[in-house]
Short mmCIF file of C-alpha atoms in Angstrom, two decimals:
data_model
loop_
_atom_site.label_atom_id
_atom_site.label_comp_id
_atom_site.label_asym_id
_atom_site.label_seq_id
_atom_site.Cartn_x
_atom_site.Cartn_y
_atom_site.Cartn_z
CA MET L 660 -33.01 -47.46 37.96
CA ARG L 661 -36.71 -47.60 38.70
CA ARG L 662 -39.21 -47.34 35.94
CA TYR L 663 -41.52 -44.94 37.80
CA GLY L 664 -40.38 -42.54 40.48
CA TRP L 665 -40.41 -39.01 41.74
CA PRO L 666 -39.22 -36.29 39.44
CA ARG L 667 -35.71 -35.08 40.05
CA ALA L 668 -36.86 -31.67 41.30
CA ALA L 669 -39.29 -33.30 43.78
CA ARG L 670 -36.62 -35.67 45.08
CA SER L 671 -34.21 -32.77 45.64
CA ARG L 672 -36.93 -30.79 47.45
CA CYS L 673 -37.71 -33.74 49.71
CA SER L 674 -34.11 -34.29 50.60
CA ARG L 675 -33.64 -30.59 51.36
CA ARG L 676 -36.69 -30.51 53.65
CA SER L 677 -35.59 -33.62 55.47
CA GLN L 678 -32.23 -32.02 56.13
CA GLU L 679 -33.89 -28.84 57.47
CA GLY L 680 -36.14 -30.80 59.87
CA ASP L 681 -39.38 -30.24 58.06
CA THR L 682 -41.98 -32.72 59.33
CA ARG L 683 -44.13 -32.40 56.25
CA SER L 684 -43.93 -35.10 53.67
CA MET L 685 -44.50 -34.87 50.01
CA SER L 686 -47.20 -37.53 50.09
CA ASN L 687 -49.87 -35.59 52.08
CA GLN L 688 -49.04 -31.94 51.20
CA PRO L 689 -50.33 -30.20 48.11
CA TYR L 690 -47.96 -28.61 45.64
CA GLU L 691 -47.20 -24.94 46.04
CA THR L 692 -48.96 -22.71 43.59
CA TYR L 693 -47.17 -20.04 41.56
CA GLU L 694 -47.70 -16.46 42.50
CA THR L 695 -49.80 -14.37 40.18
CA TYR L 696 -48.38 -11.22 38.73
CA GLU L 697 -50.22 -8.23 37.48
CA PRO L 698 -50.03 -7.67 33.74
CA TYR L 699 -47.83 -4.90 32.45
CA LEU L 700 -50.61 -3.07 30.62
CA PRO L 701 -54.29 -3.08 31.40
CA PRO L 702 -56.34 -5.14 28.99
CA GLN L 703 -58.15 -3.21 26.32
CA ALA L 704 -61.19 -4.27 24.42
CA TYR L 705 -60.92 -5.01 20.78
CA GLY L 706 -61.57 -1.91 18.71
CA ALA L 707 -61.12 0.49 21.62
CA ALA L 708 -59.63 3.83 20.74
CA SER L 709 -55.93 4.07 21.57
CA GLN L 710 -53.95 7.18 22.17
CA PRO L 711 -51.97 8.32 19.11
CA LEU L 712 -48.21 8.51 19.28
CA PRO L 713 -46.66 11.98 19.54
CA PRO L 714 -45.76 13.45 16.15
CA GLU L 715 -42.16 13.12 14.98
CA VAL L 716 -40.21 16.36 14.93
CA PRO L 717 -37.50 16.36 12.25
CA ALA L 718 -34.09 17.52 13.37
CA ALA L 719 -32.77 20.77 12.03
CA SER L 720 -30.98 20.07 8.79
CA VAL L 721 -27.42 21.36 8.58
CA PRO L 722 -25.83 21.76 5.13
CA TYR L 723 -22.98 19.38 4.35
CA GLY L 724 -19.75 20.93 5.57
CA ALA L 725 -21.46 23.92 7.26
CA ARG L 726 -20.69 22.74 10.80
CA SER L 727 -18.43 25.17 12.56
CA ALA L 728 -14.89 24.07 13.26
CA GLY L 729 -15.18 24.92 16.96
CA ALA L 730 -18.20 22.66 17.58
CA PRO L 731 -16.90 19.19 18.40
CA SER L 732 -18.62 16.26 16.77
CA HIS L 733 -19.52 13.34 19.00
CA ALA L 734 -18.31 9.98 17.84
CA GLY L 735 -21.64 8.32 18.55
CA ALA L 736 -23.98 11.01 17.18
CA PRO L 737 -25.55 9.96 13.92
CA GLU L 738 -25.05 12.25 10.98
CA GLU L 739 -26.64 12.40 7.57
CA GLY L 740 -28.13 9.11 6.38
CA GLY L 741 -28.52 7.87 9.98
CA PHE L 742 -24.93 6.62 10.20
CA ALA L 743 -22.62 7.63 12.98
CA HIS L 744 -19.66 7.77 10.57
CA PRO L 745 -20.80 8.29 6.97
CA PHE L 746 -18.49 7.20 4.17
CA ARG L 747 -16.53 10.08 2.75
CA PRO L 748 -14.02 9.31 0.00
CA TRP L 749 -10.55 10.73 0.40
CA GLY L 750 -10.17 13.99 -1.42
CA HIS L 751 -13.91 14.82 -1.18
CA LEU L 752 -14.05 16.08 2.38
CA PRO L 753 -15.32 19.62 2.89
CA GLY L 754 -12.78 22.34 3.34
CA PRO L 755 -12.61 26.10 3.78
CA GLN L 756 -14.03 28.26 1.09
CA GLY L 757 -11.68 29.27 -1.65
CA THR L 758 -9.37 26.30 -1.17
CA GLY L 759 -9.36 22.85 -2.63
CA GLY L 760 -8.19 21.15 0.53
CA GLY L 761 -10.37 18.85 2.58
CA THR L 762 -10.80 18.33 6.29
CA THR L 763 -10.53 15.07 8.12
CA ALA L 764 -13.63 13.69 9.80
CA GLN L 765 -11.88 13.26 13.15
CA SER L 766 -9.65 16.27 13.71
CA GLY L 767 -11.26 18.90 11.49
CA GLN L 768 -7.83 20.22 10.48
CA ASP L 769 -7.12 21.31 6.92
CA ASP L 770 -5.28 18.94 4.61
CA PRO L 771 -3.60 20.10 1.41
CA ALA L 772 -5.30 19.11 -1.81
CA PRO L 773 -3.73 16.04 -3.44
CA THR L 774 -1.54 17.19 -6.32
CA LEU L 775 -1.30 14.97 -9.38
CA THR L 776 1.87 14.62 -11.36
CA ALA L 777 1.88 14.98 -15.12
CA ALA L 778 2.05 11.20 -15.52
CA GLN L 779 -0.88 10.60 -13.14
CA ARG L 780 -2.95 13.28 -14.82
CA ALA L 781 -2.25 11.82 -18.27
CA ARG L 782 -3.14 8.32 -17.09
CA ALA L 783 -6.38 9.53 -15.49
CA GLU L 784 -7.36 11.40 -18.66
CA GLY L 785 -6.55 8.42 -20.86
CA ARG L 786 -3.95 10.23 -22.90
CA SER L 787 -0.93 8.72 -24.66
CA PRO L 788 1.58 6.91 -22.40
CA VAL L 789 4.43 8.73 -24.14
CA ILE L 790 5.56 11.81 -22.20
CA GLU L 791 8.63 13.63 -23.49
CA PRO L 792 11.33 14.37 -20.92
CA GLY L 793 11.39 18.07 -21.81
CA LEU L 794 14.04 20.74 -22.03
CA GLN L 795 15.76 20.31 -18.67
CA PRO L 796 16.72 16.63 -19.13
CA ALA L 797 17.74 17.41 -22.72
CA ALA L 798 20.00 20.19 -21.45
CA LEU L 799 21.59 17.81 -18.94
CA THR L 800 22.13 15.25 -21.70
CA ALA L 801 23.78 17.92 -23.81
CA VAL L 802 26.06 18.94 -20.94
CA LEU L 803 27.08 15.34 -20.27
CA GLY L 804 27.66 14.74 -24.00
CA LEU L 805 29.88 17.81 -24.23
CA LEU L 806 31.80 16.63 -21.18
CA LEU L 807 32.39 13.28 -22.85
CA SER L 808 33.46 15.03 -26.03
CA GLY L 809 35.92 17.32 -24.30
CA ALA L 810 37.28 14.62 -21.98
CA ALA L 811 37.94 12.29 -24.93
CA ALA L 812 40.15 14.93 -26.47
CA VAL L 813 42.14 15.15 -23.22
CA GLY L 814 42.79 11.46 -22.62
CA GLN L 815 41.41 8.09 -21.66
CA TYR L 816 41.53 8.62 -17.91
CA ALA L 817 39.88 12.01 -18.20
CA LEU L 818 37.08 10.36 -20.18
CA LEU L 819 36.59 7.90 -17.34
CA VAL L 820 35.12 10.54 -14.99
CA PRO L 821 32.00 11.57 -16.99
CA LEU L 822 31.65 7.99 -18.21
CA VAL L 823 31.28 6.64 -14.66
CA VAL L 824 28.59 9.24 -13.98
CA LEU L 825 26.79 8.20 -17.16
CA GLN L 826 26.90 4.53 -16.19
CA ALA L 827 25.60 5.17 -12.67
CA VAL L 828 22.65 7.25 -13.93
CA THR L 829 21.92 4.64 -16.59
CA ALA L 830 21.76 1.80 -14.05
CA ALA L 831 19.43 3.73 -11.73
CA GLY L 832 17.27 5.16 -14.51
CA TRP L 833 16.48 1.85 -16.14
CA PHE L 834 15.19 0.34 -12.91
CA ARG L 835 13.07 3.40 -12.24
CA LEU L 836 11.77 3.33 -15.80
CA ASN L 837 10.53 -0.23 -15.14
CA GLY L 838 8.78 0.81 -11.94
CA MET L 839 11.25 -0.96 -9.65
CA TRP L 840 12.34 1.39 -6.88
CA PRO L 841 14.20 1.19 -4.61
CA ALA L 842 16.24 -1.59 -6.23
CA ARG L 843 19.55 -1.12 -4.48
CA GLN L 844 20.83 -4.61 -5.12
CA GLY L 845 20.06 -4.51 -8.85
CA ILE L 846 21.45 -0.99 -9.30
CA ALA L 847 24.62 -1.88 -7.41
CA LEU L 848 25.02 -5.04 -9.48
CA ALA L 849 24.61 -3.19 -12.80
CA PHE L 850 26.94 -0.40 -11.77
CA ALA L 851 29.54 -2.89 -10.55
CA GLY L 852 29.42 -4.57 -13.96
CA ALA L 853 30.06 -1.22 -15.63
CA LEU L 854 33.06 -0.57 -13.38
CA VAL L 855 34.45 -4.03 -14.15
CA ALA L 856 34.06 -3.37 -17.87
CA ASP L 857 35.88 -0.05 -17.57
CA THR L 858 38.71 -1.69 -15.65
CA ALA L 859 38.96 -4.49 -18.19
CA LEU L 860 39.15 -1.94 -21.01
CA LEU L 861 41.90 0.01 -19.29
CA VAL L 862 43.89 -3.16 -18.70
CA ALA L 863 43.30 -4.92 -22.03
CA GLY L 864 43.39 -1.81 -24.24
CA ARG L 865 41.19 -0.68 -27.12
CA GLY L 866 42.34 -3.55 -29.32
CA ASN L 867 40.65 -6.08 -27.03
CA ALA L 868 37.58 -3.99 -26.34
CA PRO L 869 34.97 -6.46 -27.73
CA ALA L 870 36.31 -9.31 -25.62
CA ALA L 871 36.41 -7.13 -22.49
CA ILE L 872 32.87 -5.79 -22.92
CA LEU L 873 31.20 -9.00 -24.04
CA GLY L 874 33.04 -11.09 -21.47
CA THR L 875 31.97 -8.80 -18.65
CA LEU L 876 28.40 -8.80 -19.96
CA GLY L 877 28.28 -12.60 -20.07
CA VAL L 878 29.60 -12.95 -16.53
CA TRP L 879 27.10 -10.41 -15.21
CA VAL L 880 24.15 -12.08 -16.90
CA LEU L 881 25.14 -15.36 -15.22
CA LEU L 882 25.57 -13.58 -11.88
CA ALA L 883 22.14 -11.95 -12.17
CA LEU L 884 20.60 -15.34 -12.98
CA VAL L 885 22.18 -16.93 -9.92
CA LEU L 886 20.98 -14.13 -7.64
CA GLN L 887 17.43 -14.36 -8.92
CA LEU L 888 17.39 -18.12 -8.43
CA ARG L 889 18.30 -17.58 -4.80
CA SER L 890 15.43 -15.14 -4.34
CA HIS L 891 12.31 -16.19 -2.39
CA ALA L 892 9.93 -14.11 -4.53
CA SER L 893 7.27 -15.53 -6.81
CA PRO L 894 8.33 -16.85 -10.24
CA ASP L 895 6.79 -13.89 -12.05
CA GLU L 896 8.58 -11.38 -9.85
CA ARG L 897 11.87 -13.20 -10.24
CA MET L 898 11.55 -13.22 -14.02
CA TYR L 899 10.67 -9.53 -14.06
CA GLY L 900 13.59 -8.70 -11.78
CA LEU L 901 15.95 -10.81 -13.90
CA MET L 902 14.98 -9.00 -17.09
CA ALA L 903 15.34 -5.57 -15.50
CA THR L 904 18.71 -6.44 -13.95
CA VAL L 905 20.12 -7.89 -17.14
CA ALA L 906 18.92 -4.94 -19.24
CA SER L 907 20.26 -2.38 -16.77
CA ALA L 908 23.63 -4.13 -16.55
CA ALA L 909 23.79 -4.46 -20.35
CA LEU L 910 23.14 -0.76 -20.91
CA ALA L 911 25.65 0.30 -18.27
CA ILE L 912 28.32 -2.06 -19.63
CA ILE L 913 27.67 -1.14 -23.26
CA ALA L 914 28.10 2.53 -22.33
CA ALA L 915 31.76 1.63 -21.85
CA GLY L 916 31.93 1.69 -25.64
CA HIS L 917 32.79 5.38 -25.34
CA LEU L 918 35.96 4.34 -23.56
CA ALA L 919 36.76 1.71 -26.20
CA ALA L 920 36.05 3.94 -29.22
CA ASP L 921 38.47 6.20 -31.00
CA PRO L 922 38.84 9.53 -29.16
CA ASP L 923 37.95 11.52 -32.27
CA ALA L 924 34.79 9.46 -32.75
CA VAL L 925 33.79 10.12 -29.13
CA THR L 926 34.39 13.83 -29.64
CA VAL L 927 32.16 13.98 -32.71
CA GLY L 928 29.56 11.58 -31.30
CA GLY L 929 29.17 13.50 -28.02
CA VAL L 930 28.47 16.75 -29.83
CA ALA L 931 26.07 15.06 -32.27
CA VAL L 932 24.07 13.51 -29.43
CA ALA L 933 23.87 16.84 -27.62
CA VAL L 934 22.61 18.65 -30.72
CA ALA L 935 20.09 15.94 -31.67
CA VAL L 936 18.51 15.77 -28.21
CA LEU L 937 18.36 19.56 -27.83
CA VAL L 938 16.76 20.10 -31.25
CA SER L 939 14.21 17.36 -30.61
CA ALA L 940 13.29 18.80 -27.21
CA LEU L 941 12.95 22.32 -28.61
CA VAL L 942 10.68 21.16 -31.41
CA ARG L 943 8.51 19.16 -29.02
CA ALA L 944 8.32 22.16 -26.69
CA LEU L 945 6.65 24.03 -29.56
CA SER L 946 3.89 21.37 -29.63
CA LEU L 947 4.96 20.12 -33.05
CA PRO L 948 4.55 16.44 -34.03
CA ALA L 949 7.20 13.91 -33.13
CA VAL L 950 7.92 13.26 -36.80
CA VAL L 951 8.90 16.89 -37.27
CA SER L 952 11.31 16.67 -34.35
CA VAL L 953 12.99 13.60 -35.88
CA VAL L 954 13.19 15.19 -39.31
CA LEU L 955 14.88 18.28 -37.87
CA ALA L 956 17.07 16.58 -35.27
CA LEU L 957 18.80 14.08 -37.56
CA PRO L 958 20.12 16.63 -40.08
CA ALA L 959 21.21 18.79 -37.16
CA ALA L 960 23.20 15.86 -35.71
CA ALA L 961 24.80 15.18 -39.07
CA GLY L 962 25.65 18.83 -39.48
CA ALA L 963 27.16 18.95 -36.00
CA GLY L 964 29.34 15.93 -36.84
CA PHE L 965 30.47 17.56 -40.08
CA ALA L 966 31.25 20.87 -38.36
CA VAL L 967 33.22 19.31 -35.50
CA GLY L 968 35.16 17.06 -37.86
CA GLU L 969 36.12 19.99 -40.09
CA ILE L 970 36.80 22.61 -37.46
CA ALA L 971 38.37 20.67 -34.60
CA PRO L 972 41.97 19.47 -34.97
CA LEU L 973 41.08 15.81 -35.35
CA SER L 974 42.91 13.02 -37.16
CA GLY L 975 43.62 13.78 -40.81
CA GLY L 976 42.56 11.70 -43.77
CA THR L 977 38.83 11.73 -42.84
CA SER L 978 36.36 13.56 -45.03
CA GLY L 979 33.51 15.68 -43.82
CA LEU L 980 31.01 13.15 -45.15
CA GLN L 981 32.42 10.49 -42.86
CA TRP L 982 32.10 12.79 -39.86
CA ALA L 983 28.55 13.59 -40.91
CA LEU L 984 27.68 9.88 -41.13
CA LEU L 985 29.16 9.35 -37.70
CA GLY L 986 27.10 12.21 -36.30
CA LEU L 987 23.97 10.91 -38.04
CA GLY L 988 24.40 7.40 -36.58
CA ALA L 989 24.97 8.76 -33.09
CA GLY L 990 21.93 11.02 -33.47
CA VAL L 991 19.67 8.12 -34.51
CA CYS L 992 20.68 6.05 -31.48
CA ALA L 993 20.30 9.06 -29.20
CA LEU L 994 16.74 9.70 -30.39
CA VAL L 995 15.89 6.03 -29.85
CA GLY L 996 17.14 6.22 -26.27
CA HIS L 997 15.31 9.50 -25.77
CA ARG L 998 12.09 7.90 -27.02
CA VAL L 999 12.47 4.87 -24.75
CA ALA L 1000 12.74 7.16 -21.73
CA SER L 1001 9.37 8.69 -22.69
CA TYR L 1002 7.27 5.52 -22.51
CA ASP L 1003 4.66 4.25 -20.03
CA TYR L 1004 3.77 7.46 -18.19
CA PRO L 1005 7.28 8.20 -16.88
CA SER L 1006 7.69 10.30 -13.75
CA ARG L 1007 9.93 13.29 -13.32
CA PHE L 1008 12.56 11.13 -11.69
CA VAL L 1009 12.59 8.86 -14.75
CA HIS L 1010 13.08 11.89 -16.97
CA MET L 1011 15.97 13.13 -14.86
CA THR L 1012 17.75 9.76 -14.88
CA ALA L 1013 16.80 7.58 -17.84
CA GLY L 1014 15.91 10.62 -19.95
CA VAL L 1015 19.39 12.01 -19.40
CA ALA L 1016 21.50 8.86 -19.68
CA LEU L 1017 19.77 6.63 -22.25
CA PRO L 1018 20.54 8.79 -25.33
CA LEU L 1019 24.28 8.70 -24.60
CA ALA L 1020 24.30 5.06 -23.52
CA ALA L 1021 22.42 4.00 -26.66
CA ALA L 1022 24.83 5.98 -28.86
CA ALA L 1023 27.93 4.20 -27.50
CA PRO L 1024 27.76 1.17 -29.86
CA ALA L 1025 27.26 3.45 -32.89
CA VAL L 1026 30.19 5.63 -31.89
CA TYR L 1027 32.44 2.60 -31.45
CA LEU L 1028 31.42 0.73 -34.62
CA LEU L 1029 31.20 3.74 -36.92
CA GLY L 1030 34.43 5.06 -35.50
CA ARG L 1031 36.23 1.84 -36.36
CA GLY L 1032 34.57 1.55 -39.77
CA LEU L 1033 34.88 5.13 -41.00
CA LEU L 1034 38.03 6.48 -39.35
#
């Protein structure tokens, strides 16, 4: 490589001219000059007067939402604020007069106004997370309690029909109460445990009821643990799912205590639960404090137990006070279950499942233990 030489552009130009037969050489010909171009604007002297720009004419302002529905809006036309698509939060779009609904920015069609549930409204207003189920779930609880009471007087297999319904609603309601829906695997697992407990009670008899219930519960806790260990979810989600599954299975299996208890105790306990929940719901419907509902519901449950024990042809040798204590114990557990179903801004579905089943499921241990101790 030479130290001094022609530039690369000059060498390429020479080689191109030699190939075209040009007799001129680069040594004795001057370089070509660049062509001159006229400037874009004529030069002006410093300080010369320039023509002013035309005045800006503001566009006609249109009120927000006053655009007619028939006039299509162009996607590229800027609107208020200079943006082609201004930000409009959902639920704040303009709508027809007299309605709360909004219109979409693209289609211009009317959308119904978003309706808030009672739980969402209470959460937005910062009110108490406790929302009572109300009269309708209380009435369903009373109907199911009366069905248990009447079926227990008929026989053990007749009692099995409303009990299976109670266990299914309990399993589904607890998962929904914990905000886990749909949880088909967990609900099916809890309900299967309840069916196994019922079958074990029918086979082993009432004398071996504790072993049948606790044995089934222990096996189902181990099964739930194994299933959660096989899950690919995060550790927190697996722990939360394990707790919900175990609690749901435990409640559904413990509800089998109605099948293990004395039939007379189930008859009195079912009526006491129905009366306690109904009285509590009626008092709360009158906007009275929760303490007043408890004070009125517990004596009503005890009185219902006393009345059923004295009027109905139950087993002899039991005093009215014993029936009243049985009704009082069942009423206390029923109110506890009713209160649990009211926590953490429950939805209507929670009220119609957990609010119906938890009072009766929670009363099952009291009916079984008090029935064995008092009768």
